[in-house]
Amino acid sequence: MPPHAPLQAQCHSPAPFSNQGSKDQHSKTDSVQVCVRVRPPFGGHTGGVRGGGTFRFMNESIYSAKNNQTYNFDKIYTSPSATQTAFYSSCVSSLVSKFLSGYNATVLAYGQTGSGKTYTMGTGGDEKGVIERVLDDVYGYKIDAATDKDTVTKIKVGFLEVYNEQLRDLLQPTMSPKDLNVREIDGEVVVQNALEVDCDDYEAATSLLREGIKGRITGGTDMNKESSRSHAIFTLVLEKTRTETVDTIIKKNIVRSKFHLVDLAGSERAKRTGANGARLKESVNINQGLLSLGKVIRALSQER
């Protein structure tokens, strides 16, 4: 087994403009889920953990012999048969249903550099990953929804990255990071001046995904020759407008939801990656960002 596995953190909450349910329908215990996917060894690695420790997998728990502790997760995938399709079906597809019902959702791929996050999300390599499978389901829904003449469904796509603690719009590569500002407007967090493109079909959305991936910043280290040096955030925005006539009065009901699909840069130790100069600065910023994110997820998942 490799020393580390990518973690898939998932959370959902009612969308700001949704009337599709109440917070009481979703307990705090399922607002954040953490799944572990262990990649098979490669590059001559035969198993075990640096430092002499080992991991033991027991149902939905992992025991660390090095520090004699057990860690519990929602799901653990260790078998080679845990394919991209199987992983998506059991871990992500339910979030698509929530998103289509008007709830916000986020999938985060988190783990050490080289642990398989980019492969799982599908922002690198040839095999279809989580993002394209989400697009498959979402646009399949849009085609089916077209039969409802009273409802208009629109889907927009945005693609950002956080590099050295600065935002970059991967759909507007010439835009200065200084022009992208995070703001809270009417209870919704938005990135001002970030581009969101109307996409009528799957092909248009995947074209933007591939175009954005080309502009993402990567670089080689001793642990990963194509290491992601930024956190990439691919966002789907769904807006459904239903028109109803009640007593000759035309009413419009708008439900808006967002699905963030995040491929985080991997956590690093400089002595292992051999990072120095610009690469070392990137590594420091990556680790600082992951530390802050970890605190947020921990706060969300704690019982109150």
Short mmCIF file of C-alpha atoms in Angstrom, two decimals:
data_model
loop_
_atom_site.label_atom_id
_atom_site.label_comp_id
_atom_site.label_asym_id
_atom_site.label_seq_id
_atom_site.Cartn_x
_atom_site.Cartn_y
_atom_site.Cartn_z
CA MET A 1 0.00 0.00 0.00
CA PRO A 2 1.16 3.54 -0.61
CA PRO A 3 1.81 5.70 2.45
CA HIS A 4 -1.07 8.08 1.90
CA ALA A 5 -4.43 8.07 0.17
CA PRO A 6 -6.50 10.89 -1.24
CA LEU A 7 -9.43 11.89 0.92
CA GLN A 8 -12.74 12.73 -0.68
CA ALA A 9 -14.58 15.22 1.51
CA GLN A 10 -18.17 15.91 0.66
CA CYS A 11 -20.67 18.39 2.02
CA HIS A 12 -24.02 19.79 1.04
CA SER A 13 -26.40 22.41 2.35
CA PRO A 14 -29.53 24.14 1.09
CA ALA A 15 -28.82 26.58 -1.73
CA PRO A 16 -29.36 30.29 -0.93
CA PHE A 17 -32.30 30.62 -3.35
CA SER A 18 -33.75 27.14 -2.88
CA ASN A 19 -37.09 26.27 -1.34
CA GLN A 20 -36.56 22.54 -1.82
CA GLY A 21 -36.36 21.66 1.85
CA SER A 22 -35.17 22.72 5.26
CA LYS A 23 -31.98 22.30 7.24
CA ASP A 24 -33.80 19.85 9.49
CA GLN A 25 -33.85 17.31 6.66
CA HIS A 26 -30.07 16.89 6.87
CA SER A 27 -28.35 16.16 10.17
CA LYS A 28 -24.94 17.56 11.01
CA THR A 29 -23.49 14.07 10.85
CA ASP A 30 -24.03 13.78 7.10
CA SER A 31 -23.27 17.38 6.13
CA VAL A 32 -19.60 16.40 5.80
CA GLN A 33 -18.48 12.93 4.72
CA VAL A 34 -14.90 11.71 4.33
CA CYS A 35 -13.98 8.81 2.07
CA VAL A 36 -10.52 7.29 1.62
CA ARG A 37 -9.30 5.90 -1.68
CA VAL A 38 -5.96 4.07 -1.62
CA ARG A 39 -4.08 4.00 -4.89
CA PRO A 40 -2.08 0.88 -5.82
CA PRO A 41 1.74 1.05 -5.51
CA PHE A 42 3.72 2.23 -8.50
CA GLY A 43 7.24 3.42 -9.35
CA GLY A 44 8.91 0.59 -7.46
CA HIS A 45 7.10 1.26 -4.18
CA THR A 46 6.25 -2.04 -2.51
CA GLY A 47 4.23 -0.93 0.48
CA GLY A 48 4.56 0.24 4.05
CA VAL A 49 5.06 3.75 5.35
CA ARG A 50 8.21 5.81 5.65
CA GLY A 51 9.27 5.87 9.25
CA GLY A 52 8.56 2.19 9.83
CA GLY A 53 4.80 2.40 10.40
CA THR A 54 2.02 0.40 8.77
CA PHE A 55 -1.70 0.89 8.16
CA ARG A 56 -4.31 -1.77 8.84
CA PHE A 57 -7.72 -1.44 7.17
CA MET A 58 -10.74 -2.64 9.17
CA ASN A 59 -14.17 -2.07 7.59
CA GLU A 60 -14.51 1.73 7.67
CA SER A 61 -11.54 2.32 9.97
CA ILE A 62 -7.77 2.61 9.54
CA TYR A 63 -5.40 1.58 12.31
CA SER A 64 -1.96 3.20 12.42
CA ALA A 65 0.62 1.00 14.12
CA LYS A 66 3.09 3.87 14.26
CA ASN A 67 1.06 5.92 16.74
CA ASN A 68 -1.36 3.19 17.90
CA GLN A 69 -4.48 5.09 16.84
CA THR A 70 -7.61 4.19 14.88
CA TYR A 71 -9.22 6.65 12.45
CA ASN A 72 -12.84 6.29 11.34
CA PHE A 73 -14.19 7.27 7.91
CA ASP A 74 -17.49 7.10 6.05
CA LYS A 75 -16.10 4.81 3.34
CA ILE A 76 -12.74 3.24 2.48
CA TYR A 77 -11.73 1.96 -0.96
CA THR A 78 -8.69 -0.33 -1.03
CA SER A 79 -9.51 -2.96 -3.62
CA PRO A 80 -8.14 -2.72 -7.19
CA SER A 81 -11.74 -3.31 -8.27
CA ALA A 82 -12.66 0.12 -6.85
CA THR A 83 -12.65 1.63 -10.33
CA GLN A 84 -13.42 5.22 -11.25
CA THR A 85 -16.98 4.11 -12.06
CA ALA A 86 -17.47 2.24 -8.78
CA PHE A 87 -15.95 5.05 -6.72
CA TYR A 88 -18.16 7.68 -8.37
CA SER A 89 -21.34 5.63 -8.04
CA SER A 90 -20.97 4.99 -4.32
CA CYS A 91 -19.30 8.20 -3.20
CA VAL A 92 -20.35 11.10 -5.45
CA SER A 93 -23.49 10.36 -7.46
CA SER A 94 -25.83 10.99 -4.49
CA LEU A 95 -24.48 14.55 -4.29
CA VAL A 96 -25.49 15.12 -7.91
CA SER A 97 -29.08 14.27 -6.95
CA LYS A 98 -28.94 16.83 -4.13
CA PHE A 99 -27.47 19.44 -6.47
CA LEU A 100 -30.22 18.88 -9.02
CA SER A 101 -32.79 19.26 -6.21
CA GLY A 102 -31.50 22.73 -5.34
CA TYR A 103 -28.80 22.04 -2.76
CA ASN A 104 -25.20 23.25 -2.85
CA ALA A 105 -22.56 20.52 -2.92
CA THR A 106 -18.77 20.29 -2.80
CA VAL A 107 -16.33 17.47 -3.49
CA LEU A 108 -12.73 17.95 -2.34
CA ALA A 109 -9.84 15.67 -3.28
CA TYR A 110 -7.34 15.99 -0.42
CA GLY A 111 -4.09 14.13 0.28
CA GLN A 112 -0.32 14.01 -0.01
CA THR A 113 1.33 14.91 -3.30
CA GLY A 114 1.30 11.96 -5.70
CA SER A 115 -1.53 10.12 -3.94
CA GLY A 116 -3.94 10.17 -6.89
CA LYS A 117 -6.15 13.23 -6.38
CA THR A 118 -5.85 14.59 -9.93
CA TYR A 119 -6.46 11.10 -11.35
CA THR A 120 -9.59 10.66 -9.22
CA MET A 121 -11.02 14.07 -10.10
CA GLY A 122 -10.10 13.73 -13.78
CA THR A 123 -8.14 16.96 -14.17
CA GLY A 124 -5.18 15.00 -15.53
CA GLY A 125 -4.74 11.78 -17.49
CA ASP A 126 -6.96 10.12 -20.08
CA GLU A 127 -9.48 8.23 -17.93
CA LYS A 128 -12.78 9.91 -17.12
CA GLY A 129 -12.80 11.08 -13.51
CA VAL A 130 -15.31 12.56 -11.07
CA ILE A 131 -15.80 15.89 -12.85
CA GLU A 132 -16.72 14.48 -16.26
CA ARG A 133 -18.97 11.88 -14.64
CA VAL A 134 -20.80 14.65 -12.78
CA LEU A 135 -21.20 16.49 -16.10
CA ASP A 136 -22.58 13.29 -17.65
CA ASP A 137 -25.32 13.04 -15.04
CA VAL A 138 -26.11 16.75 -14.92
CA TYR A 139 -26.54 17.12 -18.67
CA GLY A 140 -28.48 13.87 -18.81
CA TYR A 141 -30.88 15.48 -16.35
CA LYS A 142 -31.03 18.67 -18.46
CA ILE A 143 -32.06 16.66 -21.53
CA ASP A 144 -34.81 14.91 -19.56
CA ALA A 145 -35.98 18.19 -18.01
CA ALA A 146 -36.44 19.73 -21.46
CA THR A 147 -39.77 17.89 -21.74
CA ASP A 148 -41.18 20.11 -18.97
CA LYS A 149 -42.34 23.15 -20.91
CA ASP A 150 -43.00 25.15 -17.74
CA THR A 151 -39.41 24.95 -16.51
CA VAL A 152 -36.29 26.50 -18.03
CA THR A 153 -32.98 24.93 -16.96
CA LYS A 154 -29.69 26.78 -17.36
CA ILE A 155 -26.20 25.54 -16.52
CA LYS A 156 -23.11 27.71 -16.18
CA VAL A 157 -19.49 26.70 -15.71
CA GLY A 158 -16.64 28.48 -13.92
CA PHE A 159 -13.03 27.38 -13.35
CA LEU A 160 -10.68 29.02 -10.83
CA GLU A 161 -7.37 28.13 -9.25
CA VAL A 162 -5.66 29.35 -6.08
CA TYR A 163 -1.92 29.72 -6.69
CA ASN A 164 0.37 31.16 -4.01
CA GLU A 165 -2.73 32.41 -2.18
CA GLN A 166 -3.95 34.35 -5.24
CA LEU A 167 -7.02 33.60 -7.34
CA ARG A 168 -6.63 32.99 -11.09
CA ASP A 169 -9.49 32.57 -13.55
CA LEU A 170 -8.60 29.64 -15.80
CA LEU A 171 -11.30 30.71 -18.28
CA GLN A 172 -9.77 34.23 -18.43
CA PRO A 173 -6.01 33.55 -18.30
CA THR A 174 -5.08 37.16 -19.11
CA MET A 175 -7.05 38.61 -16.18
CA SER A 176 -4.97 39.91 -13.29
CA PRO A 177 -5.54 38.21 -9.91
CA LYS A 178 -6.00 41.70 -8.47
CA ASP A 179 -9.28 41.97 -10.39
CA LEU A 180 -10.75 38.86 -8.73
CA ASN A 181 -12.27 39.71 -5.37
CA VAL A 182 -14.10 37.43 -2.94
CA ARG A 183 -17.27 39.06 -1.64
CA GLU A 184 -20.40 38.07 0.25
CA ILE A 185 -23.50 39.42 -1.47
CA ASP A 186 -27.00 38.73 -0.10
CA GLY A 187 -25.67 35.81 1.92
CA GLU A 188 -23.83 34.21 -1.01
CA VAL A 189 -20.04 34.11 -1.38
CA VAL A 190 -19.04 35.15 -4.91
CA VAL A 191 -15.86 35.94 -6.80
CA GLN A 192 -16.37 39.26 -8.53
CA ASN A 193 -15.32 39.38 -12.21
CA ALA A 194 -14.92 35.60 -12.40
CA LEU A 195 -16.30 34.25 -15.67
CA GLU A 196 -19.29 31.91 -15.66
CA VAL A 197 -20.09 30.56 -19.13
CA ASP A 198 -23.51 29.31 -20.26
CA CYS A 199 -23.08 25.72 -21.47
CA ASP A 200 -25.97 24.12 -23.32
CA ASP A 201 -24.47 20.64 -23.52
CA TYR A 202 -21.87 18.22 -22.19
CA GLU A 203 -19.44 18.88 -25.03
CA ALA A 204 -19.33 22.63 -24.33
CA ALA A 205 -18.70 22.07 -20.60
CA THR A 206 -15.94 19.48 -21.10
CA SER A 207 -14.30 21.74 -23.69
CA LEU A 208 -14.03 24.50 -21.06
CA LEU A 209 -12.75 21.97 -18.52
CA ARG A 210 -9.95 20.84 -20.85
CA GLU A 211 -9.10 24.42 -21.81
CA GLY A 212 -8.83 25.42 -18.16
CA ILE A 213 -6.66 22.41 -17.29
CA LYS A 214 -4.12 23.52 -19.89
CA GLY A 215 -3.62 26.79 -17.99
CA ARG A 216 -3.28 25.23 -14.56
CA ILE A 217 0.14 25.62 -12.94
CA THR A 218 2.10 22.38 -12.46
CA GLY A 219 5.74 21.58 -11.74
CA GLY A 220 8.07 18.72 -10.99
CA THR A 221 9.32 17.63 -7.55
CA ASP A 222 11.25 14.61 -6.31
CA MET A 223 7.94 12.94 -5.35
CA ASN A 224 5.80 13.87 -8.37
CA LYS A 225 7.08 14.90 -11.80
CA GLU A 226 3.76 16.59 -12.65
CA SER A 227 2.76 18.02 -9.29
CA SER A 228 -0.22 20.38 -9.12
CA ARG A 229 1.02 23.66 -7.67
CA SER A 230 -2.44 25.16 -7.20
CA HIS A 231 -5.89 24.31 -5.87
CA ALA A 232 -8.31 24.00 -8.82
CA ILE A 233 -12.05 24.72 -8.38
CA PHE A 234 -14.41 23.70 -11.18
CA THR A 235 -17.92 25.03 -10.49
CA LEU A 236 -21.31 24.17 -11.95
CA VAL A 237 -24.16 26.64 -11.44
CA LEU A 238 -27.68 25.30 -11.98
CA GLU A 239 -30.65 27.62 -12.31
CA LYS A 240 -34.18 26.30 -12.75
CA THR A 241 -37.00 28.76 -13.43
CA ARG A 242 -40.52 27.38 -13.20
CA THR A 243 -43.44 29.47 -14.44
CA GLU A 244 -46.89 28.90 -12.97
CA THR A 245 -50.20 30.65 -13.50
CA VAL A 246 -52.39 30.96 -10.41
CA ASP A 247 -55.72 32.80 -10.76
CA THR A 248 -54.45 34.54 -13.92
CA ILE A 249 -51.32 35.67 -12.04
CA ILE A 250 -48.01 34.48 -13.50
CA LYS A 251 -45.51 33.43 -10.86
CA LYS A 252 -41.89 32.45 -11.33
CA ASN A 253 -40.09 30.19 -8.88
CA ILE A 254 -36.28 30.22 -9.21
CA VAL A 255 -34.07 27.55 -7.66
CA ARG A 256 -30.31 28.09 -7.89
CA SER A 257 -27.59 25.73 -6.70
CA LYS A 258 -23.82 25.32 -7.04
CA PHE A 259 -21.58 22.26 -7.27
CA HIS A 260 -17.88 22.87 -6.53
CA LEU A 261 -15.46 20.15 -7.67
CA VAL A 262 -12.07 20.80 -6.11
CA ASP A 263 -8.71 19.22 -6.93
CA LEU A 264 -6.47 20.40 -4.10
CA ALA A 265 -2.71 20.61 -4.41
CA GLY A 266 -1.02 17.90 -2.36
CA SER A 267 0.48 18.41 1.08
CA GLU A 268 4.30 18.32 0.99
CA ARG A 269 7.45 18.07 3.09
CA ALA A 270 10.37 19.94 1.58
CA LYS A 271 12.94 17.33 2.57
CA ARG A 272 11.02 14.70 0.61
CA THR A 273 10.07 16.76 -2.44
CA GLY A 274 13.45 18.48 -2.75
CA ALA A 275 11.64 21.79 -3.17
CA ASN A 276 13.67 24.99 -3.12
CA GLY A 277 13.35 28.53 -4.45
CA ALA A 278 9.98 29.11 -6.16
CA ARG A 279 8.93 25.50 -5.57
CA LEU A 280 9.53 25.89 -1.83
CA LYS A 281 7.42 29.06 -1.73
CA GLU A 282 4.63 27.19 -3.52
CA SER A 283 4.90 24.35 -1.02
CA VAL A 284 4.64 26.70 1.99
CA ASN A 285 1.52 28.35 0.55
CA ILE A 286 -0.03 24.99 -0.33
CA ASN A 287 0.44 23.66 3.20
CA GLN A 288 -0.87 26.87 4.78
CA GLY A 289 -4.01 26.72 2.65
CA LEU A 290 -4.60 23.04 3.46
CA LEU A 291 -4.14 23.73 7.18
CA SER A 292 -6.82 26.45 7.07
CA LEU A 293 -9.16 24.23 5.07
CA GLY A 294 -8.67 21.40 7.55
CA LYS A 295 -9.74 23.67 10.38
CA VAL A 296 -12.91 24.64 8.51
CA ILE A 297 -13.83 21.02 7.74
CA ARG A 298 -13.15 20.00 11.33
CA ALA A 299 -15.41 22.77 12.61
CA LEU A 300 -18.19 21.75 10.21
CA SER A 301 -17.99 18.10 11.19
CA GLN A 302 -17.91 18.54 14.96
CA GLU A 303 -21.05 17.90 17.00
CA ARG A 304 -22.40 21.07 18.53
#
